Coordinates of C-alpha atoms and ligand atoms in Angstrom, one line a residue:
X474 CA -5.4 15.6 -45.5
X475 CA -8.5 13.6 -45.9
X476 CA -11.7 15.6 -45.4
X477 CA -13.5 14.5 -42.2
X478 CA -17.1 15.3 -41.8
X479 CA -18.0 12.3 -39.7
X480 CA -17.0 12.9 -36.1
X481 CA -15.6 16.3 -36.6
X482 CA -12.3 15.3 -35.0
X483 CA -9.0 14.0 -36.1
X484 CA -7.2 11.2 -34.4
X485 CA -4.1 13.4 -34.2
X486 CA -6.0 15.9 -32.1
X487 CA -7.1 13.1 -29.8
X488 CA -5.1 14.0 -26.7
X489 CA -7.0 17.2 -26.1
X490 CA -10.5 16.1 -27.0
X491 CA -10.4 12.8 -25.0
X492 CA -10.1 14.9 -21.8
X493 CA -12.9 17.2 -22.9
X494 CA -15.0 14.2 -23.9
X495 CA -14.4 12.4 -20.7
X496 CA -15.4 15.3 -18.5
X497 CA -18.6 15.7 -20.4
X498 CA -19.5 12.0 -20.6
X499 CA -21.1 9.8 -18.0
X500 CA -20.8 6.1 -18.3
X501 CA -23.8 5.3 -20.6
X502 CA -25.7 2.1 -21.0
X503 CA -23.9 -0.6 -22.8
X504 CA -26.9 -2.2 -24.5
X505 CA -28.7 -1.1 -27.6
X506 CA -29.8 2.5 -28.3
X507 CA -32.5 3.8 -26.0
X508 CA -36.0 4.8 -27.0
X509 CA -35.2 8.2 -28.4
X510 CA -33.5 7.3 -31.6
X511 CA -33.8 10.8 -33.0
X512 CA -30.2 11.6 -32.1
X513 CA -27.2 9.5 -32.8
X514 CA -26.2 7.6 -29.7
X515 CA -22.7 6.5 -29.1
X516 CA -24.1 4.0 -26.6
X517 CA -21.8 4.9 -23.7
X518 CA -18.5 3.3 -22.6
X519 CA -17.9 -0.3 -21.5
X520 CA -16.8 -0.5 -17.9
X521 CA -13.0 -0.3 -17.6
X522 CA -12.5 0.6 -21.2
X523 CA -9.1 2.0 -22.1
X524 CA -9.5 4.9 -24.4
X525 CA -5.9 4.7 -25.6
X526 CA -6.4 1.2 -27.1
X527 CA -7.9 3.1 -30.0
X528 CA -7.2 6.8 -29.4
X529 CA -3.5 6.9 -28.8
X530 CA -1.6 9.9 -29.9
X531 CA 1.6 8.0 -30.5
X532 CA 0.8 4.5 -31.6
X533 CA -2.0 2.8 -33.5
X534 CA -1.0 -0.8 -33.6
X535 CA -3.9 -2.6 -31.9
X536 CA -6.7 -1.9 -34.4
X537 CA -5.1 0.5 -36.8
X538 CA -8.1 2.7 -36.5
X539 CA -6.6 5.5 -38.6
X540 CA -5.9 3.1 -41.5
X541 CA -9.5 1.8 -41.4
X542 CA -10.8 5.4 -41.4
X543 CA -8.7 6.2 -44.5
X544 CA -10.0 3.1 -46.3
X545 CA -13.6 3.7 -45.2
X546 CA -13.4 7.3 -46.6
X547 CA -12.7 5.7 -50.0
X548 CA -15.8 3.5 -49.8
X549 CA -19.2 4.2 -51.2
X550 CA -20.6 4.1 -47.7
X551 CA -18.8 7.3 -46.9
X552 CA -18.5 9.0 -50.3
X553 CA -21.5 7.7 -52.2
X554 CA -23.4 10.7 -50.9
X555 CA -26.8 9.0 -50.8
X556 CA -27.2 9.5 -47.1
X557 CA -29.4 12.4 -48.2
X558 CA -31.9 9.6 -48.7
X559 CA -33.0 10.1 -45.1
X560 CA -36.8 9.9 -45.1
X561 CA -38.5 7.2 -43.0
X562 CA -38.5 4.7 -45.9
X563 CA -34.9 5.2 -46.9
X564 CA -33.0 6.1 -43.7
X565 CA -32.9 2.5 -42.4
X566 CA -30.2 1.6 -44.9
X567 CA -28.9 4.9 -46.1
X568 CA -28.1 6.5 -42.7
X569 CA -26.3 5.6 -39.5
X570 CA -29.1 7.0 -37.5
X571 CA -31.9 5.1 -39.3
X572 CA -29.9 1.9 -39.0
X573 CA -29.5 2.4 -35.3
X574 CA -33.2 2.8 -35.0
X575 CA -33.7 -0.5 -36.7
X576 CA -31.1 -2.1 -34.4
X577 CA -32.8 -0.7 -31.3
X578 CA -36.2 -2.0 -32.5
X579 CA -34.6 -5.4 -33.3
X580 CA -34.0 -6.7 -36.8
X581 CA -35.8 -9.9 -36.2
X582 CA -39.1 -7.9 -35.6
X583 CA -39.0 -6.7 -39.2
X584 CA -41.7 -8.2 -41.4
X585 CA -42.2 -8.1 -45.1
X586 CA -45.3 -7.3 -47.1
X587 CA -45.0 -6.8 -50.8
X588 CA -48.1 -4.7 -51.1
X589 CA -47.4 -2.3 -48.1
X590 CA -44.4 -0.4 -46.9
X591 CA -42.5 -2.9 -44.8
X592 CA -39.1 -4.3 -43.8
X593 CA -36.3 -1.9 -43.1
X594 CA -38.6 0.9 -42.3
X595 CA -38.0 3.7 -39.7
X596 CA -40.6 5.5 -37.5
X597 CA -39.2 8.9 -38.7
X598 CA -36.9 10.6 -41.1
X599 CA -33.4 11.8 -40.1
X600 CA -32.7 15.2 -41.5
X601 CA -29.5 15.4 -39.5
X602 CA -28.1 12.2 -40.8
X603 CA -24.6 10.8 -41.2
X604 CA -23.6 8.0 -43.7
X605 CA -23.1 4.4 -42.5
X606 CA -19.9 4.6 -40.5
X607 CA -17.8 3.0 -37.7
X608 CA -20.6 3.2 -35.2
X609 CA -23.2 1.8 -37.6
X610 CA -21.4 -1.5 -38.1
X611 CA -19.6 -1.6 -34.8
X612 CA -20.2 -0.3 -31.3
X613 CA -16.6 0.3 -30.3
X614 CA -17.3 2.3 -27.1
X615 CA -19.9 0.1 -25.5
X616 CA -18.0 -3.1 -26.4
X617 CA -14.4 -1.9 -26.4
X618 CA -13.8 -3.8 -29.6
X619 CA -14.8 -4.0 -33.2
X620 CA -17.1 -6.9 -33.4
X621 CA -19.9 -6.4 -35.9
X622 CA -22.9 -4.8 -34.4
X623 CA -25.5 -7.4 -35.3
X624 CA -25.0 -10.8 -36.9
X625 CA -28.4 -12.3 -36.7
X626 CA -29.8 -14.1 -39.8
X627 CA -31.8 -12.2 -42.4
X628 CA -34.8 -13.1 -44.4
X629 CA -34.3 -12.1 -48.1
X630 CA -37.6 -11.4 -49.8
X631 CA -38.4 -11.9 -53.5
X632 CA -41.0 -10.1 -55.6
X633 CA -41.2 -12.8 -58.2
X634 CA -44.4 -14.9 -58.1
X635 CA -44.0 -18.5 -57.1
X636 CA -40.7 -17.9 -55.2
X637 CA -40.4 -18.0 -51.5
X638 CA -38.3 -16.0 -49.0
X639 CA -34.8 -17.4 -48.4
X640 CA -32.7 -16.9 -45.4
X641 CA -29.2 -15.4 -45.5
X642 CA -27.2 -17.1 -42.7
X643 CA -23.5 -17.1 -43.5
X644 CA -20.6 -15.4 -41.7
X645 CA -21.3 -12.9 -39.0
X646 CA -20.0 -10.0 -41.1
X647 CA -22.1 -10.9 -44.1
X648 CA -25.2 -11.2 -41.9
X649 CA -24.6 -7.6 -41.2
X650 CA -24.1 -6.5 -44.8
X651 CA -27.4 -8.0 -46.0
X652 CA -29.4 -6.0 -43.4
X653 CA -29.0 -3.2 -45.9
X654 CA -28.0 -5.1 -49.1
X655 CA -31.4 -6.6 -49.5
X656 CA -34.4 -5.7 -51.7
X657 CA -36.1 -2.4 -50.8
X658 CA -39.4 -3.4 -49.3
X659 CA -40.1 0.0 -47.9
X660 CA -41.4 0.8 -51.3
X661 CA -42.2 -1.7 -54.0
X662 CA -44.0 -1.4 -57.4
X663 CA -46.6 -3.8 -56.1
X664 CA -48.4 -1.4 -53.8
X665 CA -50.6 1.5 -55.0
X666 CA -48.9 4.7 -54.1
X667 CA -50.9 8.0 -54.6
X668 CA -52.3 8.0 -58.0
X669 CA -49.9 5.3 -59.3
X670 CA -51.5 2.0 -59.6
X671 CA -49.7 -1.2 -58.6
X672 CA -47.5 -2.6 -61.3
X673 CA -47.4 -6.2 -62.6
X674 CA -45.8 -8.8 -60.4
X675 CA -43.2 -10.8 -62.5
X676 CA -44.6 -14.2 -63.1
X677 CA -43.2 -16.7 -65.6
X678 CA -46.4 -18.7 -65.7
X679 CA -48.6 -16.0 -67.4
X680 CA -48.0 -17.1 -70.9
X681 CA -51.5 -16.5 -72.3
X682 CA -51.9 -13.6 -74.7
X683 CA -54.8 -12.4 -72.5
X684 CA -52.4 -12.0 -69.6
X685 CA -51.3 -8.4 -69.8
X686 CA -48.5 -6.9 -67.7
X687 CA -48.8 -3.2 -67.0
X688 CA -45.7 -1.5 -65.6
X689 CA -46.4 2.0 -64.2
X690 CA -43.0 2.8 -62.8
X691 CA -39.4 3.0 -63.9
X692 CA -38.4 1.4 -60.6
X693 CA -39.7 -2.0 -61.6
X694 CA -36.9 -3.8 -59.8
X695 CA -35.4 -4.7 -56.3
X696 CA -33.8 -1.3 -56.0
X697 CA -30.1 -1.7 -56.6
X698 CA -29.7 -3.2 -53.2
X699 CA -31.2 -6.7 -53.4
X700 CA -29.6 -8.2 -56.5
X701 CA -26.1 -9.3 -55.4
X702 CA -27.5 -11.0 -52.3
X703 CA -30.4 -12.7 -54.1
X704 CA -28.0 -13.8 -56.8
X705 CA -25.6 -15.4 -54.3
X706 CA -28.6 -17.3 -52.9
X707 CA -29.6 -18.3 -56.4
X708 CA -33.0 -16.8 -56.7
X709 CA -34.7 -13.5 -57.4
X710 CA -34.7 -13.7 -61.2
X711 CA -37.7 -14.8 -63.2
X712 CA -36.9 -18.5 -64.0
X713 CA -38.3 -18.8 -67.5
X714 CA -38.3 -22.4 -68.6
X715 CA -35.6 -22.8 -71.3
X716 CA -32.5 -24.7 -72.5
X717 CA -30.2 -23.9 -69.6
X718 CA -31.1 -25.4 -66.2
X719 CA -31.2 -23.2 -63.1
X720 CA -28.2 -24.4 -61.1
X721 CA -25.9 -22.5 -58.7
X722 CA -22.1 -22.1 -58.6
X723 CA -20.0 -23.4 -55.7
X724 CA -20.1 -19.9 -54.2
X725 CA -23.8 -20.5 -53.3
X726 CA -22.9 -23.8 -51.7
X727 CA -20.2 -22.1 -49.6
X728 CA -22.7 -19.4 -48.5
X729 CA -25.0 -22.2 -47.4
X730 CA -22.1 -23.8 -45.4
X731 CA -21.4 -20.4 -43.8
X732 CA -17.9 -20.3 -45.1
X733 CA -18.3 -17.5 -47.7
X734 CA -19.5 -14.0 -47.0
X735 CA -19.5 -10.6 -48.7
X736 CA -16.4 -9.6 -46.7
X737 CA -14.2 -12.4 -48.1
X738 CA -14.2 -10.8 -51.5
X739 CA -15.1 -7.2 -50.7
X740 CA -12.9 -6.7 -47.6
X741 CA -9.9 -8.7 -48.9
X742 CA -6.3 -7.9 -48.0
X743 CA -5.5 -4.5 -49.3
X744 CA -3.2 -4.3 -52.4
X745 CA -0.2 -2.1 -52.4
X746 CA -2.1 0.5 -54.4
X747 CA -4.1 1.0 -51.2
X748 CA -7.7 2.1 -52.1
X749 CA -9.2 -1.3 -52.5
X750 CA -10.3 -4.3 -50.3
X751 CA -10.4 -3.8 -46.5
X752 CA -12.7 -1.0 -45.4
X753 CA -13.1 0.4 -48.9
X754 CA -15.3 -2.7 -49.6
X755 CA -14.2 -2.4 -53.2
X756 CA -13.3 -5.3 -55.5
X757 CA -13.0 -2.8 -58.4
X758 CA -10.9 0.3 -58.0
X759 CA -8.9 2.9 -59.9
X760 CA -5.2 2.6 -59.1
X761 CA -3.6 6.0 -58.7
X762 CA -3.0 7.7 -62.0
X763 CA -5.0 5.1 -63.9
X764 CA -8.3 5.6 -65.7
X765 CA -9.1 1.9 -66.3
X766 CA -10.2 -0.2 -63.4
X767 CA -8.1 -2.7 -61.4
X768 CA -9.6 -5.5 -59.3
X769 CA -8.6 -6.8 -55.9
X770 CA -8.9 -10.6 -56.1
X771 CA -6.9 -11.3 -53.0
X772 CA -10.0 -12.7 -51.4
X773 CA -10.3 -15.3 -54.2
X774 CA -6.8 -16.6 -53.9
X775 CA -6.8 -18.0 -50.4
X776 CA -6.4 -21.5 -49.1
X777 CA -9.6 -23.5 -49.6
X778 CA -10.7 -21.3 -52.6
X779 CA -8.6 -20.5 -55.6
X780 CA -5.1 -20.7 -54.2
X781 CA -3.8 -23.6 -56.2
X782 CA -4.7 -22.0 -59.5
X783 CA -5.0 -18.3 -58.6
X784 CA -7.5 -16.1 -60.3
X785 CA -5.7 -13.6 -62.5
X786 CA -7.4 -10.4 -63.8
X787 CA -4.6 -9.9 -66.4
X788 CA -4.9 -13.4 -68.0
X789 CA -7.3 -13.0 -70.9
X790 CA -8.3 -16.7 -70.8
X791 CA -8.6 -17.1 -67.0
X792 CA -11.5 -19.5 -66.6
X793 CA -12.6 -18.0 -63.3
X794 CA -12.4 -14.3 -64.3
X795 CA -12.0 -13.2 -68.0
X796 CA -14.0 -16.1 -69.5
X797 CA -16.9 -15.8 -67.1
X798 CA -17.1 -12.1 -67.2
X799 CA -16.7 -11.8 -71.0
X800 CA -19.4 -14.3 -71.6
X801 CA -21.8 -12.7 -69.2
X802 CA -21.1 -9.2 -70.5
X803 CA -21.6 -10.3 -74.1
X804 CA -24.9 -12.1 -73.2
X805 CA -26.1 -9.1 -71.1
X806 CA -25.5 -6.8 -74.0
X807 CA -27.2 -9.2 -76.5
X808 CA -30.3 -9.3 -74.3
X809 CA -30.3 -5.5 -73.9
X810 CA -30.0 -5.1 -77.7
X811 CA -32.8 -7.5 -78.4
X812 CA -35.1 -5.4 -76.1
X813 CA -34.1 -2.3 -78.2
X814 CA -34.9 -4.1 -81.4
X815 CA -38.3 -3.0 -82.6
X816 CA -38.8 -6.1 -84.8
X817 CA -38.7 -8.1 -81.6
X818 CA -40.4 -5.8 -79.1
X819 CA -43.4 -5.0 -81.3
X820 CA -44.5 -8.6 -81.1
X821 CA -45.3 -8.2 -77.4
X822 CA -45.2 -4.6 -76.3
X823 CA -47.4 -1.5 -76.6
X824 CA -47.1 1.1 -78.0
X825 CA -45.8 -0.9 -80.9
X826 CA -43.2 1.7 -81.8
X827 CA -40.8 -0.6 -79.8
X828 CA -37.9 1.5 -78.6
X829 CA -40.1 4.4 -78.0
X830 CA -42.0 2.5 -75.3
X831 CA -41.6 4.0 -71.9
X832 CA -38.9 1.8 -70.4
X833 CA -37.4 1.1 -67.1
X834 CA -34.8 3.6 -66.0
X835 CA -31.5 3.2 -67.9
X836 CA -31.7 -0.5 -68.1
X837 CA -31.1 -1.2 -71.8
X838 CA -29.4 2.0 -72.7
X839 CA -26.8 1.5 -70.0
X840 CA -25.7 -1.7 -71.7
X841 CA -26.2 -0.8 -75.3
X842 CA -25.4 2.9 -75.2
X843 CA -28.6 3.5 -77.1
X844 CA -30.4 6.4 -75.6
X845 CA -32.7 7.4 -78.5
X846 CA -35.6 6.9 -76.1
X847 CA -35.8 8.6 -72.8
X848 CA -39.4 8.2 -71.4
X849 CA -39.9 6.2 -68.2
X850 CA -42.9 4.1 -67.5
X851 CA -45.4 6.1 -65.4
X852 CA -49.0 6.0 -64.4
X853 CA -49.9 8.1 -67.4
X854 CA -47.7 6.1 -69.8
X855 CA -47.5 2.5 -68.6
X856 CA -45.3 -0.1 -70.4
X857 CA -47.8 -2.7 -71.6
X858 CA -46.6 -6.2 -72.4
X859 CA -48.5 -9.3 -73.5
X860 CA -48.3 -12.1 -72.9
X861 CA -47.2 -10.9 -69.5
X862 CA -44.4 -13.5 -69.2
X863 CA -42.5 -11.6 -71.9
X864 CA -41.8 -9.0 -69.2
X865 CA -39.5 -11.5 -67.5
X866 CA -36.6 -10.7 -69.8
X867 CA -36.8 -7.1 -68.8
X868 CA -36.8 -8.1 -65.1
X869 CA -33.8 -10.4 -65.6
X870 CA -31.8 -7.7 -67.5
X871 CA -32.1 -5.4 -64.4
X872 CA -31.5 -8.3 -62.0
X873 CA -28.2 -9.0 -63.8
X874 CA -27.1 -5.5 -64.3
X875 CA -27.6 -4.6 -60.6
X876 CA -26.0 -7.9 -59.5
X877 CA -22.9 -6.0 -60.6
X878 CA -20.3 -8.8 -60.6
X879 CA -20.8 -10.0 -64.2
X880 CA -21.6 -13.4 -63.0
X881 CA -18.9 -13.8 -60.4
X882 CA -21.4 -13.9 -57.5
X883 CA -23.2 -16.9 -59.1
X884 CA -22.2 -17.7 -62.7
X885 CA -24.4 -20.6 -63.3
X886 CA -27.6 -18.9 -62.2
X887 CA -26.9 -15.7 -64.1
X888 CA -26.0 -17.6 -67.2
X889 CA -29.3 -19.5 -67.0
X890 CA -31.3 -16.3 -66.6
X891 CA -29.6 -14.8 -69.6
X892 CA -29.7 -17.9 -71.9
X893 CA -33.4 -18.6 -71.1
X894 CA -34.4 -14.9 -71.5
X895 CA -32.7 -14.7 -74.9
X896 CA -34.3 -18.0 -76.0
X897 CA -37.7 -16.6 -74.9
X898 CA -37.3 -13.4 -76.9
X899 CA -36.3 -15.4 -79.9
X900 CA -39.6 -17.4 -79.8
Ligands
LIG487 C1 -12.3 0.0 -29.4 C2 -11.8 1.2 -29.9 C3 -12.2 2.5 -29.1 C4 -12.0 2.7 -27.8 C5 -11.4 1.8 -26.8 C6 -12.5 4.1 -27.6 N1 -12.9 4.6 -28.7 FE1 -13.6 6.5 -29.0 N2 -13.9 6.1 -31.0 C7 -13.6 5.0 -31.6 C8 -13.8 5.2 -33.0 C9 -13.6 4.1 -34.1 C10 -14.3 6.5 -33.2 C11 -14.7 7.1 -34.5 C12 -13.5 7.7 -35.1 C13 -13.8 8.5 -36.3 O1 -14.6 8.2 -37.1 O2 -13.1 9.5 -36.5 C14 -14.4 7.1 -31.9 C15 -14.8 8.3 -31.6 C16 -14.7 9.0 -30.4 C17 -15.2 10.3 -30.1 C18 -15.8 11.2 -31.1 C19 -17.3 11.2 -31.0 C20 -17.9 12.4 -31.7 O3 -19.1 12.5 -31.5 O4 -17.2 13.2 -32.3 C21 -14.9 10.5 -28.9 C22 -15.3 11.8 -28.1 C23 -14.4 9.4 -28.3 N3 -14.2 8.4 -29.3 C24 -13.9 9.2 -27.0 C25 -13.5 8.1 -26.4 C26 -13.1 8.0 -25.0 C27 -13.2 9.1 -24.0 C28 -12.7 6.7 -24.8 C29 -12.3 6.0 -23.5 C30 -13.3 6.2 -22.5 C31 -12.8 6.0 -26.1 N4 -13.3 6.9 -27.0 C32 -12.4 4.7 -26.3 C33 -13.0 3.9 -31.1 C34 -12.7 3.7 -29.7
LIG488 C1 -26.2 0.5 -42.9 C2 -26.5 -0.2 -44.1 C3 -25.4 -0.9 -44.8 C4 -24.5 -1.9 -44.3 C5 -24.6 -2.6 -43.0 C6 -23.6 -2.3 -45.4 N1 -23.9 -1.5 -46.5 FE1 -22.9 -1.4 -48.2 N2 -23.9 0.1 -48.9 C7 -25.0 0.7 -48.2 C8 -25.5 1.8 -48.9 C9 -26.6 2.7 -48.5 C10 -24.6 2.0 -50.1 C11 -24.7 3.1 -51.1 C12 -24.0 4.3 -50.6 C13 -24.3 5.6 -51.4 O1 -24.5 5.5 -52.6 O2 -24.3 6.6 -50.7 C14 -23.7 0.9 -50.0 C15 -22.7 0.7 -50.9 C16 -21.9 -0.5 -50.9 C17 -20.9 -0.8 -52.0 C18 -20.7 0.0 -53.3 C19 -21.7 -0.2 -54.3 C20 -21.5 0.5 -55.6 O3 -21.4 -0.1 -56.6 O4 -21.3 1.8 -55.5 C21 -20.4 -2.0 -51.6 C22 -19.3 -2.8 -52.4 C23 -20.9 -2.4 -50.4 N3 -21.8 -1.4 -50.0 C24 -20.5 -3.5 -49.7 C25 -20.9 -3.8 -48.4 C26 -20.4 -4.9 -47.6 C27 -19.4 -5.9 -48.1 C28 -21.0 -4.8 -46.4 C29 -20.8 -5.7 -45.1 C30 -19.4 -5.8 -44.7 C31 -21.9 -3.7 -46.4 N4 -21.8 -3.1 -47.6 C32 -22.7 -3.3 -45.3 C33 -25.5 0.3 -47.0 C34 -24.9 -0.6 -46.2
LIG489 C1 -33.0 -2.2 -47.9 C2 -32.1 -1.1 -47.7 C3 -32.4 0.2 -48.5 C4 -33.5 1.0 -48.5 C5 -34.7 0.9 -47.6 C6 -33.3 2.0 -49.5 N1 -32.0 1.8 -50.1 FE1 -31.2 3.0 -51.6 N2 -29.6 1.7 -51.6 C7 -29.4 0.7 -50.8 C8 -28.1 0.1 -51.1 C9 -27.5 -1.1 -50.3 C10 -27.6 0.8 -52.1 C11 -26.2 0.6 -52.8 C12 -26.3 -0.7 -53.7 C13 -25.3 -0.7 -54.8 O1 -24.9 0.3 -55.3 O2 -25.0 -1.8 -55.2 C14 -28.5 1.8 -52.5 C15 -28.4 2.8 -53.5 C16 -29.2 3.8 -53.7 C17 -29.0 4.9 -54.7 C18 -27.8 4.9 -55.6 C19 -28.0 4.0 -56.8 C20 -29.1 4.5 -57.7 O3 -30.1 3.7 -57.8 O4 -28.9 5.5 -58.4 C21 -30.1 5.7 -54.6 C22 -30.3 7.0 -55.5 C23 -31.0 5.2 -53.6 N3 -30.4 4.1 -53.1 C24 -32.2 5.8 -53.2 C25 -33.0 5.3 -52.2 C26 -34.2 6.0 -51.9 C27 -34.8 7.2 -52.5 C28 -34.8 5.2 -50.9 C29 -36.1 5.4 -50.1 C30 -37.3 5.5 -51.0 C31 -33.9 4.1 -50.6 N4 -32.8 4.2 -51.5 C32 -34.1 3.0 -49.7 C33 -30.2 0.2 -49.8 C34 -31.5 0.7 -49.5
LIG490 C1 -20.3 -1.2 -43.5 C2 -19.9 -1.8 -42.3 C3 -18.6 -1.3 -41.7 C4 -18.2 0.0 -41.4 C5 -18.9 1.2 -41.9 C6 -17.0 -0.1 -40.7 N1 -16.7 -1.4 -40.5 FE1 -15.1 -2.1 -39.4 N2 -15.5 -4.0 -39.9 C7 -16.7 -4.4 -40.6 C8 -16.7 -5.8 -40.7 C9 -17.8 -6.6 -41.4 C10 -15.5 -6.3 -40.1 C11 -15.0 -7.7 -40.0 C12 -14.4 -8.2 -41.2 C13 -14.1 -9.7 -41.3 O1 -14.7 -10.4 -40.5 O2 -13.2 -10.0 -42.1 C14 -14.8 -5.1 -39.6 C15 -13.6 -5.2 -38.9 C16 -13.0 -4.1 -38.3 C17 -11.8 -4.1 -37.6 C18 -11.0 -5.3 -37.3 C19 -11.4 -5.9 -36.0 C20 -10.3 -6.7 -35.3 O3 -10.6 -7.1 -34.2 O4 -9.3 -7.0 -35.9 C21 -11.5 -2.8 -37.2 C22 -10.4 -2.3 -36.3 C23 -12.6 -2.0 -37.7 N3 -13.4 -2.8 -38.4 C24 -12.6 -0.6 -37.5 C25 -13.5 0.2 -38.2 C26 -13.5 1.7 -38.1 C27 -12.5 2.5 -37.4 C28 -14.5 2.1 -38.9 C29 -14.9 3.5 -39.3 C30 -13.8 4.3 -39.9 C31 -15.2 0.9 -39.4 N4 -14.6 -0.2 -39.0 C32 -16.3 1.0 -40.2 C33 -17.7 -3.6 -41.1 C34 -17.6 -2.2 -41.0
LIG491 C1 -16.9 -14.7 -54.4 C2 -16.6 -13.3 -54.2 C3 -17.7 -12.4 -53.9 C4 -18.6 -12.5 -52.9 C5 -18.8 -13.6 -51.9 C6 -19.4 -11.3 -53.0 N1 -19.0 -10.5 -54.0 FE1 -19.8 -8.8 -54.6 N2 -18.5 -8.7 -56.2 C7 -17.6 -9.6 -56.5 C8 -16.9 -9.2 -57.7 C9 -15.7 -10.0 -58.3 C10 -17.5 -8.1 -58.2 C11 -17.2 -7.3 -59.5 C12 -16.4 -6.1 -59.4 C13 -16.5 -5.3 -60.7 O1 -16.5 -5.9 -61.7 O2 -16.8 -4.2 -60.5 C14 -18.5 -7.7 -57.2 C15 -19.3 -6.6 -57.2 C16 -20.2 -6.2 -56.2 C17 -20.8 -4.9 -56.1 C18 -20.4 -3.7 -57.0 C19 -19.3 -2.9 -56.4 C20 -17.9 -3.4 -56.6 O3 -17.1 -3.7 -55.7 O4 -17.5 -3.5 -57.8 C21 -21.6 -4.9 -55.0 C22 -22.4 -3.8 -54.5 C23 -21.5 -6.2 -54.4 N3 -20.6 -7.0 -55.2 C24 -22.2 -6.6 -53.3 C25 -22.0 -7.8 -52.7 C26 -22.7 -8.3 -51.5 C27 -23.7 -7.4 -50.7 C28 -22.2 -9.5 -51.1 C29 -22.7 -10.4 -50.0 C30 -24.1 -10.6 -50.0 C31 -21.2 -9.8 -52.1 N4 -21.1 -8.8 -53.0 C32 -20.5 -11.0 -52.1 C33 -17.2 -10.7 -55.7 C34 -17.9 -11.1 -54.6

């Protein structure tokens, strides 16, 4: 039986607990959570709601709640474990309770400031937190259905000089996803925190040798949360001038037309091997008994997308899968290797021992497997790069690594970032 920590109940035991719950429950407000967001609120019941639509001991045919639960329990939302990131600056995306606080305050009131804690920030930490779950993304009791909790448009910030905020406004579901899958503005490397000075803002125009970039943190990036969304919108990388133009794939056009959202690919029809698509949110998964990954591409092969020549993950020359991914993986690893090559790095980084320079967490070693260096950039040991624009390649390497789709999100943009970063390091 799947371990349940969330609501502390099983649907099978529903008959008994519904009676108990009903006797203890008054009809609550149907609107957003009240002022005291320190406790998880279930937001009361809609008038006339029929409990058995969802909690029926015999049949679960309307919403297949039990199935969704089992899928959800295989998702990173439930099992990723990072809901322990429950302080005021993390809880807004990492916990159900923090997200509900943001919802009750109104997402449209969130503002962004790159040099101060801002954006998805909570008034308090939530030590008794739960991971993002059914009631985070839906409000099934107050609405008596599973519509997404909030589908308002979202501003997606960028920390790159010269770029401006873009709006994510696609499907209702994806407008929900990007309320958390956006850059972490609650802490950025651009504000001075404690004794750590502000780090360099990535800026492709600072090409003079007197322009020096100092990086004081190993978190010189958008957290892992912003990159897929920025990439789909076609920005967020440092657009170094170079041989390959910065264009976008058709996916970006479709996002702009509001016809493609995260859920189309990440909540696709579940494959027979079960732990993929749907409420697992996984494209990549391990089929039972297998140690190499499989991919659920049901979302690609639908009418209007790739149905006439379906994407196949087993065809080694599939132009929309293997070819794209192999090319991006090879170029990512080439870029990472160049940044571990002391004959290249000593031209523009201090200390000139190259690989030994304090680097950004895991970035290059994760791709090249080279972990002969382990120091992280810090206030005592900053990574110093001159001209500062040479830091762009390091930014782009992280942007591409944390974009996590090997170019599927937006092949043309990712390829341009890679080609032009490699060309710049070859200069
Ligand atoms: C639209 C679907 C839906 C309807 C209708 C519904 N529920 Fe639920 N309810 C859920 C879901 C989903 C959960 C979370 C299940 C889980 O994660 O195990 C839940 C959880 C609960 C819980 C557990 C909360 C906790 O804190 O442990 C109780 C109690 C509950 N429902 C009572 C009711 C009662 C009583 C009614 C009718 C007045 C009702 N529900 C109607 C979907 C629904
Ligand atoms: C309440 C904030 C929130 C919302 C809304 C949200 N996510 Fe997430 N998502 C997270 C967090 C936090 C993690 C990491 C969980 C962990 O590590 O504990 C995550 C992890 C993931 C992962 C796994 C990443 C990995 O490589 O491990 C995928 C895929 C994902 N989310 C997709 C989605 C999609 C698609 C949607 C919209 C349907 C969505 N998320 C909505 C917060 C959210
Ligand atoms: C803007 C929403 C948001 C905020 C604020 C946020 N996170 Fe996250 N975080 C995410 C999402 C989304 C993921 C999963 C992304 C993925 O894996 O693709 C994640 C993943 C993580 C991970 C797992 C991946 C990794 O880097 O090892 C850790 C750890 C983490 N966050 C720590 C924190 C901490 C600590 C804070 C507060 C200082 C914080 N997060 C604030 C959205 C956020
Ligand atoms: C990270 C956000 C997220 C979480 C957590 C989540 N859902 Fe959903 N759910 C969605 C989105 C987004 C959709 C709509 C998908 C679409 O538009 O294709 C959806 C759709 C549904 C539907 C289908 C609605 C319909 O009318 O057919 C059901 C049922 C559902 N969710 C139940 C659940 C249950 C039960 C849980 C908890 C076990 C849960 N969801 C947790 C995001 C979430
Ligand atoms: C066109 C299809 C498509 C869309 C739209 C899409 N993704 Fe992805 N995504 C992928 C593919 C393919 C992968 C690669 C899976 C792999 O190699 O692990 C991926 C990987 C990811 C991962 C790593 C976890 C995983 O499933 O492997 C995260 C996190 C992620 N995407 C987030 C998002 C978010 C957030 C959105 C919406 C803003 C989004 N994606 C929209 C196709 C898509």
